Amino acid sequence: DSQGVPTMQCDFVPIKDLADRDNDAIVDVIGVCKSAEDVTRITTRANRDVSKRALSLMDMTGKEVSVTLWGEEAEKFDASGSPVVAIKKARLSDFRGKSLSASFSSTIMVNPDIPQAFRLRAWYDQGGYALDSQSLTETGPATGSSAVNWKTFSEMKKDNLGHGEKADYFSCVATVVFIRKESCLYQACPSADCYKKVIDQNNGMYHCGKCNKEFPNFKYRLLLSANLADCWDNQWVTCFQETAEVLLGCSAAELGQLRDTDETAFDEVFQKANFSTHIFKNRVKLETYNDESRVKVTVLEILPVDHREYSRSLLSSISKLAR
């Protein structure tokens, strides 16, 4: 949100260390912008156009990572001269390797006046630019048929995805057939980097066990369980905050207010989401809880269906079957 001005303290994580961080971790990063894609626009379920742009950041560890900027930050970013970019509170995803997203709560600083930026600038200009770096993010367009592991739900089950040591990833075109709304919201700690459920102390205060603090307020967080169906099978999936908001076309705060004040409008949000069709990018892993193992499918990203690209994928699959 600021350019060239160090507005806060950052605890920068070397890009190579992102490979060992958990999915959905909130991190501070700094790197030289090696490249930037053109700005694209997507339409949310709320019929709101949002700009997005992917950058490739590199640091002295010789590693690169893709970072997605959104909204005004995506539109105004100037990649000329390979600027040093620092981002506070970027969200880490383990889809297509490792990638970062600078959400609307992130702070983006271009060529900040800090020692880490000066060192990166000198290193890059004195030969770092020629380094044969390795990216933590899989290359190729995320929506291209050659870069996407398309699976139906029946293929996911037949191929035993998620049963290995590491999680598997696949994409599918599916339709929402049911969303559990009864427990989709919870009251979470209001601290920026904490998502722990708070306990109402019945005295106007809310206690967070993780932070071991009491707060006079809380923030709503979404945790959706939805049933998706394609032409062959169906599957229960989990959507966390960001993907849940995309699916519902409504923020957690807005939905929480509706639940508290207008039950009819609250129900309408879910009715509008039902029977909508999207591209779902998913993580699948066998998890054990209370000695019971089950395959858990987590939605990492929801995109509108590119019918031309998806048709190409279907034609390619048909051609393979005909051989």
Tab-separated table of C-alpha atoms in Angstrom:
chain	number	residue	atom	x	y	z
A	1	ASP	CA	0.000	0.000	0.000
A	2	SER	CA	3.025	2.273	0.166
A	3	GLN	CA	5.920	2.872	-2.173
A	4	GLY	CA	9.480	3.523	-1.119
A	5	VAL	CA	8.559	4.145	2.530
A	6	PRO	CA	9.392	1.647	5.298
A	7	THR	CA	6.210	1.904	7.349
A	8	MET	CA	6.715	-1.034	9.688
A	9	GLN	CA	9.036	-3.724	10.970
A	10	CYS	CA	9.236	-6.866	8.843
A	11	ASP	CA	10.525	-10.340	9.668
A	12	PHE	CA	11.606	-11.423	6.192
A	13	VAL	CA	11.647	-15.126	5.359
A	14	PRO	CA	14.291	-16.182	2.789
A	15	ILE	CA	12.518	-17.435	-0.325
A	16	LYS	CA	14.197	-20.849	-0.145
A	17	ASP	CA	12.745	-21.341	3.361
A	18	LEU	CA	9.198	-20.967	2.037
A	19	ALA	CA	9.458	-24.563	0.817
A	20	ASP	CA	9.319	-25.718	4.457
A	21	ARG	CA	6.499	-23.427	5.593
A	22	ASP	CA	2.913	-24.628	5.995
A	23	ASN	CA	0.117	-23.861	3.602
A	24	ASP	CA	-1.776	-20.653	4.520
A	25	ALA	CA	1.161	-19.317	6.565
A	26	ILE	CA	1.413	-15.513	6.756
A	27	VAL	CA	4.946	-14.351	5.936
A	28	ASP	CA	7.018	-11.268	5.162
A	29	VAL	CA	9.155	-11.542	2.008
A	30	ILE	CA	11.537	-9.370	0.039
A	31	GLY	CA	13.018	-9.955	-3.387
A	32	VAL	CA	13.927	-8.481	-6.736
A	33	CYS	CA	11.139	-8.539	-9.303
A	34	LYS	CA	12.616	-10.591	-12.158
A	35	SER	CA	9.443	-10.546	-14.238
A	36	ALA	CA	5.795	-9.547	-14.135
A	37	GLU	CA	2.830	-10.797	-16.108
A	38	ASP	CA	0.259	-8.491	-17.646
A	39	VAL	CA	-2.715	-7.428	-15.562
A	40	THR	CA	-5.753	-9.671	-15.973
A	41	ARG	CA	-9.274	-9.245	-14.642
A	42	ILE	CA	-11.518	-11.830	-13.057
A	43	THR	CA	-15.177	-11.570	-12.104
A	44	THR	CA	-16.185	-12.595	-8.607
A	45	ARG	CA	-19.503	-14.218	-7.742
A	46	ALA	CA	-20.649	-10.802	-6.588
A	47	ASN	CA	-20.196	-9.651	-10.222
A	48	ARG	CA	-17.294	-7.460	-9.176
A	49	ASP	CA	-14.304	-7.184	-11.504
A	50	VAL	CA	-10.973	-7.577	-9.721
A	51	SER	CA	-7.535	-7.051	-11.243
A	52	LYS	CA	-4.724	-9.515	-10.600
A	53	ARG	CA	-1.087	-9.715	-11.612
A	54	ALA	CA	1.636	-12.282	-10.961
A	55	LEU	CA	5.228	-11.280	-10.188
A	56	SER	CA	8.305	-13.448	-9.863
A	57	LEU	CA	10.478	-12.461	-6.889
A	58	MET	CA	14.056	-13.665	-6.417
A	59	ASP	CA	16.505	-13.239	-3.543
A	60	MET	CA	20.124	-14.086	-2.730
A	61	THR	CA	19.243	-17.713	-1.936
A	62	GLY	CA	18.906	-18.250	-5.685
A	63	LYS	CA	15.231	-19.145	-5.404
A	64	GLU	CA	12.196	-17.550	-7.017
A	65	VAL	CA	8.541	-17.508	-6.011
A	66	SER	CA	5.414	-16.248	-7.740
A	67	VAL	CA	3.461	-13.511	-5.946
A	68	THR	CA	-0.050	-12.443	-6.957
A	69	LEU	CA	-1.050	-8.811	-6.505
A	70	TRP	CA	-4.703	-7.782	-6.461
A	71	GLY	CA	-6.782	-4.712	-7.193
A	72	GLU	CA	-5.130	-1.323	-7.328
A	73	GLU	CA	-1.738	-2.768	-6.366
A	74	ALA	CA	-1.847	-5.015	-9.454
A	75	GLU	CA	-2.793	-2.121	-11.724
A	76	LYS	CA	-0.280	0.447	-10.504
A	77	PHE	CA	2.745	-1.855	-10.111
A	78	ASP	CA	5.654	-0.832	-12.359
A	79	ALA	CA	8.099	-3.671	-13.066
A	80	SER	CA	10.565	-1.550	-15.036
A	81	GLY	CA	14.105	-1.617	-13.691
A	82	SER	CA	13.551	-4.855	-11.729
A	83	PRO	CA	12.534	-3.123	-8.478
A	84	VAL	CA	13.033	-4.586	-5.022
A	85	VAL	CA	9.643	-5.538	-3.609
A	86	ALA	CA	8.916	-6.119	0.078
A	87	ILE	CA	5.581	-7.570	1.161
A	88	LYS	CA	4.327	-7.791	4.718
A	89	LYS	CA	1.654	-10.390	5.505
A	90	ALA	CA	1.657	-12.329	2.250
A	91	ARG	CA	-0.261	-15.612	2.319
A	92	LEU	CA	1.588	-18.781	1.340
A	93	SER	CA	-0.088	-21.443	-0.796
A	94	ASP	CA	1.286	-24.882	-1.664
A	95	PHE	CA	-0.674	-25.170	-4.898
A	96	ARG	CA	1.620	-25.631	-7.934
A	97	GLY	CA	4.602	-25.842	-5.602
A	98	LYS	CA	4.796	-22.727	-3.440
A	99	SER	CA	3.314	-19.350	-4.283
A	100	LEU	CA	2.311	-16.183	-2.455
A	101	SER	CA	-0.707	-13.920	-2.548
A	102	ALA	CA	-0.633	-10.309	-1.402
A	103	SER	CA	-4.158	-9.910	-0.071
A	104	PHE	CA	-5.914	-6.629	0.641
A	105	SER	CA	-4.549	-6.791	4.204
A	106	SER	CA	-0.946	-7.036	2.962
A	107	THR	CA	1.428	-4.093	2.752
A	108	ILE	CA	3.498	-3.790	-0.435
A	109	MET	CA	6.625	-1.637	-0.539
A	110	VAL	CA	8.541	-0.982	-3.765
A	111	ASN	CA	12.238	-0.111	-3.389
A	112	PRO	CA	11.842	0.483	0.361
A	113	ASP	CA	14.474	2.501	2.186
A	114	ILE	CA	15.781	-0.398	4.301
A	115	PRO	CA	19.160	-2.215	4.486
A	116	GLN	CA	17.783	-5.512	3.126
A	117	ALA	CA	16.630	-3.732	-0.029
A	118	PHE	CA	20.003	-2.009	-0.507
A	119	ARG	CA	21.831	-5.343	-0.205
A	120	LEU	CA	19.481	-7.023	-2.679
A	121	ARG	CA	19.838	-4.158	-5.148
A	122	ALA	CA	23.639	-4.287	-5.035
A	123	TRP	CA	23.732	-8.095	-5.280
A	124	TYR	CA	21.362	-8.179	-8.242
A	125	ASP	CA	23.053	-5.378	-10.192
A	126	GLN	CA	26.525	-6.858	-9.609
A	127	GLY	CA	25.693	-10.219	-11.166
A	128	GLY	CA	22.723	-11.686	-9.346
A	129	TYR	CA	20.584	-11.015	-12.411
A	130	ALA	CA	22.579	-13.652	-14.322
A	131	LEU	CA	22.068	-16.377	-11.709
A	132	ASP	CA	20.319	-19.519	-12.957
A	133	SER	CA	17.644	-19.363	-10.286
A	134	GLN	CA	15.128	-22.074	-9.405
A	135	SER	CA	11.461	-21.297	-8.871
A	136	LEU	CA	9.428	-22.743	-6.019
A	137	THR	CA	6.336	-22.216	-8.190
A	138	GLU	CA	5.552	-24.542	-11.055
A	139	THR	CA	5.769	-22.679	-14.338
A	140	GLY	CA	3.114	-22.428	-17.002
A	141	PRO	CA	-0.272	-20.723	-17.021
A	142	ALA	CA	-2.470	-21.918	-14.214
A	143	THR	CA	-5.479	-22.263	-16.470
A	144	GLY	CA	-3.734	-23.876	-19.428
A	145	SER	CA	-4.668	-27.487	-20.039
A	146	SER	CA	-1.008	-28.543	-20.170
A	147	ALA	CA	-0.319	-27.065	-16.723
A	148	VAL	CA	-3.393	-28.379	-14.944
A	149	ASN	CA	-3.890	-31.875	-13.585
A	150	TRP	CA	-7.514	-32.285	-14.625
A	151	LYS	CA	-9.369	-35.056	-12.814
A	152	THR	CA	-12.964	-36.040	-12.281
A	153	PHE	CA	-13.955	-37.022	-8.758
A	154	SER	CA	-14.217	-40.652	-9.844
A	155	GLU	CA	-10.671	-40.482	-11.261
A	156	MET	CA	-9.460	-38.894	-8.023
A	157	LYS	CA	-10.806	-41.865	-6.091
A	158	LYS	CA	-9.735	-44.503	-8.613
A	159	ASP	CA	-6.183	-43.113	-8.713
A	160	ASN	CA	-6.020	-43.019	-4.883
A	161	LEU	CA	-4.968	-39.391	-4.818
A	162	GLY	CA	-3.783	-38.253	-1.411
A	163	HIS	CA	-2.654	-41.673	-0.219
A	164	GLY	CA	1.068	-40.970	-0.672
A	165	GLU	CA	3.493	-39.288	1.714
A	166	LYS	CA	2.785	-35.897	0.163
A	167	ALA	CA	-0.475	-34.250	-0.798
A	168	ASP	CA	-1.736	-34.471	-4.368
A	169	TYR	CA	-3.270	-31.665	-6.383
A	170	PHE	CA	-5.883	-31.674	-9.099
A	171	SER	CA	-8.372	-29.387	-10.787
A	172	CYS	CA	-11.944	-30.093	-11.766
A	173	VAL	CA	-15.002	-28.415	-13.181
A	174	ALA	CA	-17.797	-29.049	-10.708
A	175	THR	CA	-21.155	-27.738	-9.543
A	176	VAL	CA	-22.070	-26.824	-5.978
A	177	VAL	CA	-24.976	-29.017	-4.871
A	178	PHE	CA	-25.022	-28.367	-1.123
A	179	ILE	CA	-23.318	-26.132	1.444
A	180	ARG	CA	-23.549	-26.704	5.190
A	181	LYS	CA	-24.440	-23.305	6.572
A	182	GLU	CA	-25.130	-24.224	10.203
A	183	SER	CA	-21.493	-24.114	11.337
A	184	CYS	CA	-19.891	-22.138	8.508
A	185	LEU	CA	-18.897	-19.164	10.690
A	186	TYR	CA	-16.950	-18.933	13.903
A	187	GLN	CA	-15.810	-16.098	16.142
A	188	ALA	CA	-12.024	-15.792	15.824
A	189	CYS	CA	-9.275	-13.849	17.542
A	190	PRO	CA	-9.136	-10.263	16.197
A	191	SER	CA	-5.302	-10.308	16.050
A	192	ALA	CA	-4.035	-9.956	12.492
A	193	ASP	CA	-2.190	-13.289	12.234
A	194	CYS	CA	-4.331	-15.423	14.544
A	195	TYR	CA	-7.359	-17.467	13.477
A	196	LYS	CA	-7.998	-19.262	16.764
A	197	LYS	CA	-11.606	-19.532	17.910
A	198	VAL	CA	-12.317	-17.261	20.882
A	199	ILE	CA	-14.399	-18.134	23.934
A	200	ASP	CA	-17.139	-15.735	24.999
A	201	GLN	CA	-16.488	-14.800	28.641
A	202	ASN	CA	-20.076	-13.528	29.000
A	203	ASN	CA	-18.778	-10.206	30.269
A	204	GLY	CA	-18.262	-8.438	26.965
A	205	MET	CA	-14.806	-9.970	26.507
A	206	TYR	CA	-13.544	-12.823	24.330
A	207	HIS	CA	-10.587	-15.026	25.286
A	208	CYS	CA	-8.050	-16.390	22.793
A	209	GLY	CA	-6.224	-19.459	24.071
A	210	LYS	CA	-3.421	-19.106	21.523
A	211	CYS	CA	-2.625	-15.464	22.303
A	212	ASN	CA	-3.646	-15.920	25.957
A	213	LYS	CA	-5.398	-12.557	25.836
A	214	GLU	CA	-8.899	-11.190	26.198
A	215	PHE	CA	-10.395	-8.854	23.619
A	216	PRO	CA	-13.548	-6.716	23.555
A	217	ASN	CA	-14.268	-7.866	20.000
A	218	PHE	CA	-13.740	-10.703	17.530
A	219	LYS	CA	-13.644	-11.249	13.779
A	220	TYR	CA	-15.776	-13.698	11.854
A	221	ARG	CA	-13.977	-16.461	9.929
A	222	LEU	CA	-15.451	-18.812	7.359
A	223	LEU	CA	-14.957	-22.565	7.279
A	224	LEU	CA	-17.246	-24.109	4.676
A	225	SER	CA	-18.086	-27.728	4.026
A	226	ALA	CA	-19.580	-28.127	0.561
A	227	ASN	CA	-20.640	-30.993	-1.650
A	228	LEU	CA	-19.526	-30.689	-5.267
A	229	ALA	CA	-20.637	-32.821	-8.187
A	230	ASP	CA	-19.392	-33.435	-11.699
A	231	CYS	CA	-20.896	-35.710	-14.346
A	232	TRP	CA	-19.539	-38.867	-12.715
A	233	ASP	CA	-19.381	-38.469	-8.945
A	234	ASN	CA	-19.587	-36.084	-6.020
A	235	GLN	CA	-17.228	-35.120	-3.202
A	236	TRP	CA	-17.293	-33.216	0.083
A	237	VAL	CA	-14.683	-30.449	0.148
A	238	THR	CA	-13.485	-27.845	2.653
A	239	CYS	CA	-13.196	-24.145	1.807
A	240	PHE	CA	-11.280	-21.856	4.146
A	241	GLN	CA	-11.745	-18.098	4.421
A	242	GLU	CA	-10.542	-16.824	1.023
A	243	THR	CA	-12.056	-19.545	-1.156
A	244	ALA	CA	-15.254	-19.548	0.895
A	245	GLU	CA	-15.677	-15.816	0.288
A	246	VAL	CA	-15.178	-16.324	-3.455
A	247	LEU	CA	-17.708	-19.160	-3.525
A	248	LEU	CA	-20.333	-17.202	-1.590
A	249	GLY	CA	-19.595	-13.812	-3.136
A	250	CYS	CA	-19.682	-12.364	0.365
A	251	SER	CA	-17.075	-11.564	3.010
A	252	ALA	CA	-17.045	-13.323	6.372
A	253	ALA	CA	-17.796	-10.036	8.135
A	254	GLU	CA	-20.784	-9.331	5.875
A	255	LEU	CA	-22.104	-12.866	6.261
A	256	GLY	CA	-21.745	-12.712	10.035
A	257	GLN	CA	-23.720	-9.485	10.145
A	258	LEU	CA	-26.458	-11.017	7.977
A	259	ARG	CA	-26.689	-14.054	10.215
A	260	ASP	CA	-27.111	-11.815	13.245
A	261	THR	CA	-29.585	-9.373	11.683
A	262	ASP	CA	-31.297	-10.795	8.580
A	263	GLU	CA	-31.773	-14.556	8.408
A	264	THR	CA	-33.592	-14.378	5.065
A	265	ALA	CA	-30.734	-12.500	3.393
A	266	PHE	CA	-28.283	-14.910	5.039
A	267	ASP	CA	-30.085	-17.877	3.470
A	268	GLU	CA	-30.181	-16.163	0.075
A	269	VAL	CA	-26.374	-16.021	-0.031
A	270	PHE	CA	-26.251	-19.818	0.069
A	271	GLN	CA	-29.136	-20.225	-2.357
A	272	LYS	CA	-27.280	-18.104	-4.916
A	273	ALA	CA	-24.115	-20.186	-4.499
A	274	ASN	CA	-25.936	-23.491	-4.947
A	275	PHE	CA	-25.829	-24.970	-8.463
A	276	SER	CA	-23.088	-22.595	-9.560
A	277	THR	CA	-20.284	-24.134	-11.623
A	278	HIS	CA	-16.598	-23.254	-11.296
A	279	ILE	CA	-13.085	-24.537	-11.741
A	280	PHE	CA	-11.918	-25.856	-8.376
A	281	LYS	CA	-8.196	-26.292	-7.704
A	282	ASN	CA	-7.821	-28.788	-4.893
A	283	ARG	CA	-5.392	-30.325	-2.447
A	284	VAL	CA	-6.116	-33.916	-1.414
A	285	LYS	CA	-4.473	-35.787	1.472
A	286	LEU	CA	-5.288	-38.785	3.632
A	287	GLU	CA	-5.660	-37.540	7.209
A	288	THR	CA	-6.111	-39.448	10.460
A	289	TYR	CA	-8.266	-38.147	13.303
A	290	ASN	CA	-9.284	-40.206	16.349
A	291	ASP	CA	-7.749	-43.303	14.714
A	292	GLU	CA	-10.001	-42.847	11.677
A	293	SER	CA	-8.419	-42.159	8.288
A	294	ARG	CA	-10.228	-40.317	5.539
A	295	VAL	CA	-9.334	-38.416	2.405
A	296	LYS	CA	-9.678	-34.667	2.886
A	297	VAL	CA	-10.117	-32.428	-0.148
A	298	THR	CA	-9.349	-28.744	0.429
A	299	VAL	CA	-10.186	-26.126	-2.186
A	300	LEU	CA	-7.205	-23.842	-2.800
A	301	GLU	CA	-8.607	-21.645	-5.551
A	302	ILE	CA	-11.919	-21.077	-7.326
A	303	LEU	CA	-11.983	-19.689	-10.858
A	304	PRO	CA	-14.653	-19.029	-13.472
A	305	VAL	CA	-14.867	-21.726	-16.136
A	306	ASP	CA	-12.899	-20.910	-19.282
A	307	HIS	CA	-15.121	-22.943	-21.597
A	308	ARG	CA	-12.723	-22.709	-24.541
A	309	GLU	CA	-9.771	-24.009	-22.522
A	310	TYR	CA	-11.837	-26.671	-20.796
A	311	SER	CA	-13.232	-27.853	-24.139
A	312	ARG	CA	-9.674	-28.282	-25.394
A	313	SER	CA	-8.911	-30.404	-22.361
A	314	LEU	CA	-11.972	-32.581	-22.988
A	315	LEU	CA	-11.099	-32.993	-26.677
A	316	SER	CA	-7.564	-33.989	-25.713
A	317	SER	CA	-8.922	-36.612	-23.310
A	318	ILE	CA	-11.295	-37.945	-25.971
A	319	SER	CA	-8.430	-38.215	-28.462
A	320	LYS	CA	-6.379	-40.244	-25.981
A	321	LEU	CA	-9.303	-42.618	-25.380
A	322	ALA	CA	-9.764	-43.087	-29.134
A	323	ARG	CA	-6.176	-44.220	-29.698
